Short mmCIF file of C-alpha atoms and ligand atoms in Angstrom, two decimals:
data_model
loop_
_atom_site.label_atom_id
_atom_site.label_comp_id
_atom_site.label_asym_id
_atom_site.label_seq_id
_atom_site.Cartn_x
_atom_site.Cartn_y
_atom_site.Cartn_z
CA MET A 116 -0.14 0.09 0.03
CA LEU A 117 1.26 3.42 -0.66
CA TYR A 118 1.08 6.61 1.36
CA GLY A 119 1.82 10.35 0.75
CA GLY A 120 4.11 12.09 3.11
CA VAL A 121 4.37 16.26 2.73
CA GLU A 122 6.72 18.38 5.01
CA THR A 123 6.40 22.04 4.41
CA GLY A 124 9.13 23.50 6.16
CA GLY A 125 10.04 27.39 6.30
CA THR A 126 12.04 27.02 3.21
CA TRP A 127 11.56 23.62 1.23
CA CYS A 128 8.49 21.52 0.76
CA VAL A 129 9.21 17.85 0.50
CA CYS A 130 6.76 15.43 -0.92
CA ALA A 131 7.12 11.57 -1.32
CA VAL A 132 4.91 8.51 -2.18
CA GLY A 133 5.98 5.30 -0.64
CA SER A 134 5.61 2.94 2.58
CA GLY A 135 8.85 3.39 4.02
CA PRO A 136 12.63 4.63 4.06
CA GLU A 137 13.28 1.94 1.50
CA GLU A 138 10.15 2.02 -0.15
CA ILE A 139 9.98 5.31 -1.66
CA VAL A 140 8.48 5.38 -5.27
CA GLU A 141 8.72 9.14 -5.94
CA SER A 142 9.62 12.21 -4.25
CA ALA A 143 10.04 15.80 -4.93
CA GLN A 144 11.37 19.07 -3.07
CA PHE A 145 10.68 22.71 -3.94
CA HIS A 146 10.80 25.98 -2.22
CA THR A 147 7.92 26.67 0.15
CA THR A 148 6.93 30.16 -1.40
CA CYS A 149 3.30 31.72 -0.83
CA PRO A 150 0.56 29.22 0.16
CA GLU A 151 -1.18 29.18 -3.10
CA GLU A 152 1.49 28.31 -5.11
CA THR A 153 2.80 25.57 -2.57
CA LEU A 154 -0.31 23.97 -2.04
CA ALA A 155 -0.85 23.88 -5.92
CA ARG A 156 2.48 22.33 -6.45
CA ILE A 157 1.80 19.78 -3.52
CA VAL A 158 -1.34 18.88 -5.07
CA ALA A 159 -0.02 18.44 -8.88
CA PHE A 160 2.89 16.28 -7.37
CA PHE A 161 0.31 13.51 -5.81
CA ALA A 162 -2.20 14.07 -8.55
CA ALA A 163 0.49 12.79 -11.43
CA GLY A 164 1.78 10.19 -9.17
CA PRO A 165 0.22 6.73 -8.12
CA ALA A 166 -2.88 6.40 -5.87
CA VAL A 167 -2.19 6.75 -2.46
CA GLU A 168 -4.34 5.26 0.77
CA ALA A 169 -4.32 8.44 2.72
CA LEU A 170 -1.63 11.49 3.05
CA GLY A 171 0.24 12.79 6.01
CA ILE A 172 1.20 16.59 6.36
CA GLY A 173 3.91 17.56 8.83
CA SER A 174 3.88 21.40 9.01
CA PHE A 175 5.77 24.09 10.30
CA GLY A 176 3.55 25.91 12.77
CA PRO A 177 1.82 26.78 14.89
CA VAL A 178 -0.84 24.93 13.41
CA ASP A 179 -4.33 23.59 14.74
CA VAL A 180 -4.49 20.02 15.21
CA ASP A 181 -7.60 19.67 16.87
CA ARG A 182 -9.92 17.59 14.78
CA SER A 183 -13.08 19.09 16.21
CA SER A 184 -12.01 22.77 15.49
CA PRO A 185 -13.10 24.33 12.37
CA THR A 186 -9.79 25.80 11.52
CA TRP A 187 -8.21 22.10 11.92
CA GLY A 188 -5.31 21.58 9.59
CA TYR A 189 -4.77 25.45 9.32
CA VAL A 190 -1.13 27.12 9.92
CA THR A 191 -1.94 29.97 12.48
CA THR A 192 0.06 32.42 13.98
CA THR A 193 3.17 31.84 11.91
CA PRO A 194 5.51 34.61 11.59
CA LYS A 195 6.24 33.44 8.05
CA PRO A 196 5.00 36.23 5.68
CA GLY A 197 1.74 35.25 3.91
CA TRP A 198 1.04 31.84 5.98
CA GLN A 199 -1.12 33.33 8.69
CA HIS A 200 -4.37 31.31 9.26
CA VAL A 201 -4.11 29.40 5.87
CA SER A 202 -5.92 26.30 5.50
CA VAL A 203 -3.37 23.22 4.37
CA ALA A 204 -4.53 19.87 5.30
CA SER A 205 -8.51 20.42 4.06
CA VAL A 206 -7.48 22.13 1.02
CA VAL A 207 -5.06 19.19 -0.19
CA ALA A 208 -7.71 16.54 1.16
CA GLU A 209 -10.45 17.97 -0.76
CA ARG A 210 -8.29 18.63 -4.00
CA LEU A 211 -6.85 14.89 -4.11
CA GLY A 212 -9.88 13.31 -2.54
CA VAL A 213 -7.70 11.62 0.04
CA PRO A 214 -7.95 11.43 3.92
CA VAL A 215 -5.22 13.40 5.47
CA ALA A 216 -3.75 13.42 8.62
CA PHE A 217 -1.94 16.49 10.01
CA ASP A 218 0.47 17.26 12.75
CA THR A 219 3.54 19.53 13.56
CA ASP A 220 6.84 18.73 11.34
CA VAL A 221 8.59 17.86 14.59
CA ASN A 222 5.73 15.65 15.54
CA ALA A 223 5.96 14.13 12.17
CA ALA A 224 9.53 13.56 12.28
CA ALA A 225 9.32 11.85 16.06
CA LEU A 226 7.14 9.58 14.32
CA GLY A 227 9.17 8.41 11.68
CA GLU A 228 12.23 7.68 14.16
CA HIS A 229 9.98 6.11 16.24
CA ARG A 230 8.68 3.95 13.54
CA TRP A 231 12.09 3.29 11.47
CA GLY A 232 15.13 5.54 13.19
CA THR A 233 16.77 5.62 16.54
CA GLY A 234 13.59 5.98 18.29
CA GLN A 235 12.64 2.26 17.72
CA GLY A 236 11.32 0.75 20.79
CA ALA A 237 10.72 3.81 23.04
CA SER A 238 7.03 4.19 23.74
CA SER A 239 7.59 8.01 24.65
CA LEU A 240 10.07 10.02 22.76
CA PHE A 241 11.33 13.40 22.16
CA TYR A 242 12.56 14.77 19.02
CA LEU A 243 14.68 17.73 19.12
CA THR A 244 15.86 19.48 15.93
CA VAL A 245 18.43 22.62 15.97
CA GLY A 246 18.64 24.45 12.73
CA THR A 247 17.21 27.56 11.64
CA GLY A 248 14.80 27.10 14.20
CA ILE A 249 14.42 24.91 17.13
CA GLY A 250 11.55 22.60 17.45
CA GLY A 251 10.62 19.71 19.57
CA GLY A 252 8.15 16.70 18.57
CA LEU A 253 7.04 14.74 21.86
CA LEU A 254 5.52 11.13 21.47
CA ILE A 255 3.44 9.65 24.96
CA ASP A 256 2.42 5.98 24.05
CA GLY A 257 3.84 6.01 20.66
CA ARG A 258 1.38 8.76 19.59
CA PRO A 259 2.04 12.50 19.20
CA ARG A 260 1.51 14.78 22.13
CA HIS A 261 -1.41 17.75 21.13
CA GLY A 262 -3.13 18.76 24.41
CA LEU A 263 -4.07 22.41 24.53
CA VAL A 264 -2.42 23.35 21.03
CA HIS A 265 0.66 21.33 20.53
CA PRO A 266 3.81 21.66 22.06
CA GLU A 267 6.14 24.42 21.36
CA MET A 268 9.48 23.65 23.04
CA GLY A 269 11.69 26.22 20.93
CA HIS A 270 10.24 28.57 23.03
CA ILE A 271 10.82 27.58 26.33
CA ARG A 272 13.12 29.71 28.49
CA VAL A 273 16.53 28.35 29.29
CA PRO A 274 18.18 30.15 32.24
CA ARG A 275 20.85 32.79 31.63
CA ASP A 276 23.27 31.96 34.28
CA SER A 277 26.16 34.52 35.42
CA ASP A 278 28.49 33.58 32.57
CA PRO A 279 29.15 36.80 30.82
CA ASP A 280 29.08 34.92 27.32
CA ARG A 281 25.43 34.22 27.91
CA ALA A 282 24.27 37.07 29.73
CA ASP A 283 25.18 39.81 27.41
CA PHE A 284 23.19 38.24 24.22
CA ARG A 285 19.79 39.25 23.90
CA GLY A 286 18.70 36.49 21.69
CA ILE A 287 16.97 36.54 18.24
CA CYS A 288 13.33 35.46 18.67
CA PRO A 289 11.20 38.02 17.01
CA VAL A 290 8.44 37.53 19.67
CA HIS A 291 10.61 36.40 22.95
CA GLY A 292 13.90 37.60 22.55
CA ASP A 293 16.11 35.14 24.60
CA CYS A 294 13.95 31.89 24.27
CA TRP A 295 15.65 28.77 23.79
CA GLU A 296 15.44 29.16 19.57
CA GLY A 297 16.47 33.02 20.22
CA VAL A 298 19.79 31.72 21.92
CA ALA A 299 20.54 28.69 20.56
CA SER A 300 19.42 28.27 16.98
CA GLY A 301 21.72 28.23 13.84
CA PRO A 302 20.72 31.97 13.42
CA ALA A 303 21.28 32.72 17.06
CA ILE A 304 24.99 31.38 16.98
CA ALA A 305 25.46 33.13 13.54
CA GLU A 306 23.94 36.64 15.09
CA ARG A 307 26.58 36.18 18.19
CA CYS A 308 29.61 34.93 16.25
CA GLY A 309 29.38 36.59 12.78
CA SER A 310 29.69 33.25 11.23
CA ARG A 311 27.08 30.51 10.22
CA PRO A 312 27.83 27.53 12.58
CA GLU A 313 29.04 25.60 9.40
CA GLU A 314 31.74 27.91 9.09
CA LEU A 315 33.15 27.89 12.95
CA PRO A 316 35.76 26.12 14.23
CA GLU A 317 34.99 22.98 16.03
CA THR A 318 37.20 24.34 18.99
CA HIS A 319 35.52 27.74 19.12
CA PRO A 320 34.14 28.64 22.56
CA ILE A 321 30.50 29.16 21.27
CA TRP A 322 29.99 25.13 20.92
CA ARG A 323 30.51 25.03 24.96
CA ILE A 324 27.71 27.63 25.19
CA GLU A 325 25.82 25.90 22.50
CA ALA A 326 25.89 22.39 24.47
CA ALA A 327 25.11 24.22 27.67
CA TYR A 328 21.90 25.69 26.07
CA LEU A 329 20.98 22.34 24.56
CA ALA A 330 21.37 20.38 27.79
CA LEU A 331 19.47 23.05 29.94
CA GLY A 332 16.24 22.93 27.54
CA ILE A 333 16.63 19.08 27.23
CA LEU A 334 16.74 18.64 31.03
CA SER A 335 13.42 20.75 31.29
CA VAL A 336 11.63 18.20 28.95
CA VAL A 337 13.42 15.37 30.57
CA LEU A 338 12.39 16.08 33.84
CA ILE A 339 8.53 17.00 32.67
CA ALA A 340 7.69 14.47 30.17
CA SER A 341 10.01 11.57 31.09
CA PRO A 342 10.79 10.42 27.72
CA GLU A 343 12.18 6.98 26.88
CA ARG A 344 14.67 8.47 24.60
CA VAL A 345 15.76 11.90 23.31
CA VAL A 346 16.67 12.37 19.41
CA VAL A 347 18.94 15.23 18.79
CA GLY A 348 19.17 16.35 15.05
CA GLY A 349 19.08 19.50 12.63
CA GLY A 350 22.00 21.41 10.93
CA VAL A 351 23.74 22.57 13.94
CA MET A 352 24.29 19.13 15.38
CA ASP A 353 26.67 18.21 12.61
CA HIS A 354 29.34 19.49 14.80
CA PRO A 355 31.16 16.18 15.42
CA SER A 356 31.33 16.42 19.17
CA LEU A 357 28.31 18.63 20.19
CA LEU A 358 26.01 15.54 20.94
CA GLU A 359 28.60 14.03 23.26
CA MET A 360 28.86 17.58 24.86
CA ILE A 361 25.33 17.58 25.18
CA ARG A 362 25.39 14.31 27.44
CA GLU A 363 28.22 15.48 29.12
CA GLN A 364 26.41 18.52 30.34
CA LEU A 365 22.75 16.69 30.99
CA LYS A 366 24.46 14.51 33.11
CA GLU A 367 25.99 17.28 34.82
CA LEU A 368 22.99 19.22 35.39
CA LEU A 369 21.16 16.34 36.79
CA GLY A 370 23.82 15.63 39.45
CA GLY A 371 22.73 11.91 39.62
CA TYR A 372 19.23 13.09 41.15
CA LEU A 373 17.22 10.33 38.80
CA GLU A 374 19.00 6.83 39.47
CA THR A 375 18.37 5.21 35.92
CA PRO A 376 21.33 4.04 33.82
CA ALA A 377 19.70 6.03 30.94
CA LEU A 378 20.78 9.10 32.61
CA ALA A 379 24.15 7.70 33.44
CA ASP A 380 26.51 4.95 31.86
CA GLU A 381 23.81 4.54 29.16
CA ILE A 382 23.18 7.92 28.37
CA GLY A 383 25.06 7.34 24.93
CA SER A 384 22.17 5.20 24.04
CA TYR A 385 19.77 7.77 25.54
CA VAL A 386 20.33 10.96 23.71
CA VAL A 387 21.03 9.88 20.28
CA ALA A 388 21.49 11.26 16.80
CA PRO A 389 18.52 10.51 14.40
CA ALA A 390 18.98 7.47 11.78
CA LEU A 391 16.69 9.36 8.78
CA GLY A 392 18.27 12.48 8.64
CA ASP A 393 17.02 15.41 6.91
CA ARG A 394 14.34 12.89 5.57
CA ALA A 395 12.73 12.44 8.95
CA GLY A 396 10.27 15.06 8.41
CA VAL A 397 8.75 13.30 5.09
CA LEU A 398 8.89 9.95 6.18
CA GLY A 399 7.52 10.97 9.41
CA ALA A 400 4.50 12.42 7.35
CA ILE A 401 4.29 9.01 5.74
CA ALA A 402 4.14 7.30 9.02
CA LEU A 403 1.34 9.69 9.94
CA ALA A 404 -0.54 9.11 6.98
CA GLN A 405 -0.31 5.25 8.00
CA THR A 406 -2.11 5.94 11.36
CA VAL A 407 -5.18 7.20 9.18
CA GLU A 408 -8.03 4.93 9.39
CA VAL A 409 -9.30 4.70 6.09
ZN1 ZN B 1845 10.57 32.38 20.76
#
């Protein structure tokens, strides 16, 4: 059976038809432009391809994921120009005549890693991506967490301690300034260092600060949601030892308070890199499509 997956990101939109990482029969990628053009290209891709049972959409947000809401499937209050209060899921479902499942891009990616990647076997999973923004998806009992709206972990607050390197930087989030994304996303690193993260030497002092910020945010999620595994991806994580630095800092911050091997000797298999790489979003959208009851 074939399913459709769509990841609408702030910059790129990725579409695929298939049933898993090794069974992708068609895929396409194009720039996320205005809603009309982007939605038309999504519909055209699937209309021209093989029939799918259902389609999953993982979208940048905030979005409305409440099935009983009149604005279900909308991108809502996003800062992305032209995309405020735009209907996405219903438009695609109506034009293609297929059932559509809709969630945040990071909840979809969490599902993808849970189904096929390094999140396998963990019934509760925290998926974090650190790139042009910071986003976190959360699965509880294998299902994406929604609740009141949906988690928006990139905008939690992280402590600004007395370290002058941290205290002086005001952050770049247009809404909150120094929220997690505002101080630790790729553009935040670029803003304070004057170079993009991938251009900075591996030994630059910013990486210690970055690891501290990421560990602080992860600590909060670990203490609140108690996920069985933490998957950390995104372009900023390309730094070869950042993941290990985060593990060390997380252990230090916990101070041995929670007595479990996952947060001590086995932290290397608790805080892990994703297996699906930049395909996690679109594969997760296919996993999302597979949850639709048709
Ligand atoms: Zn923010």
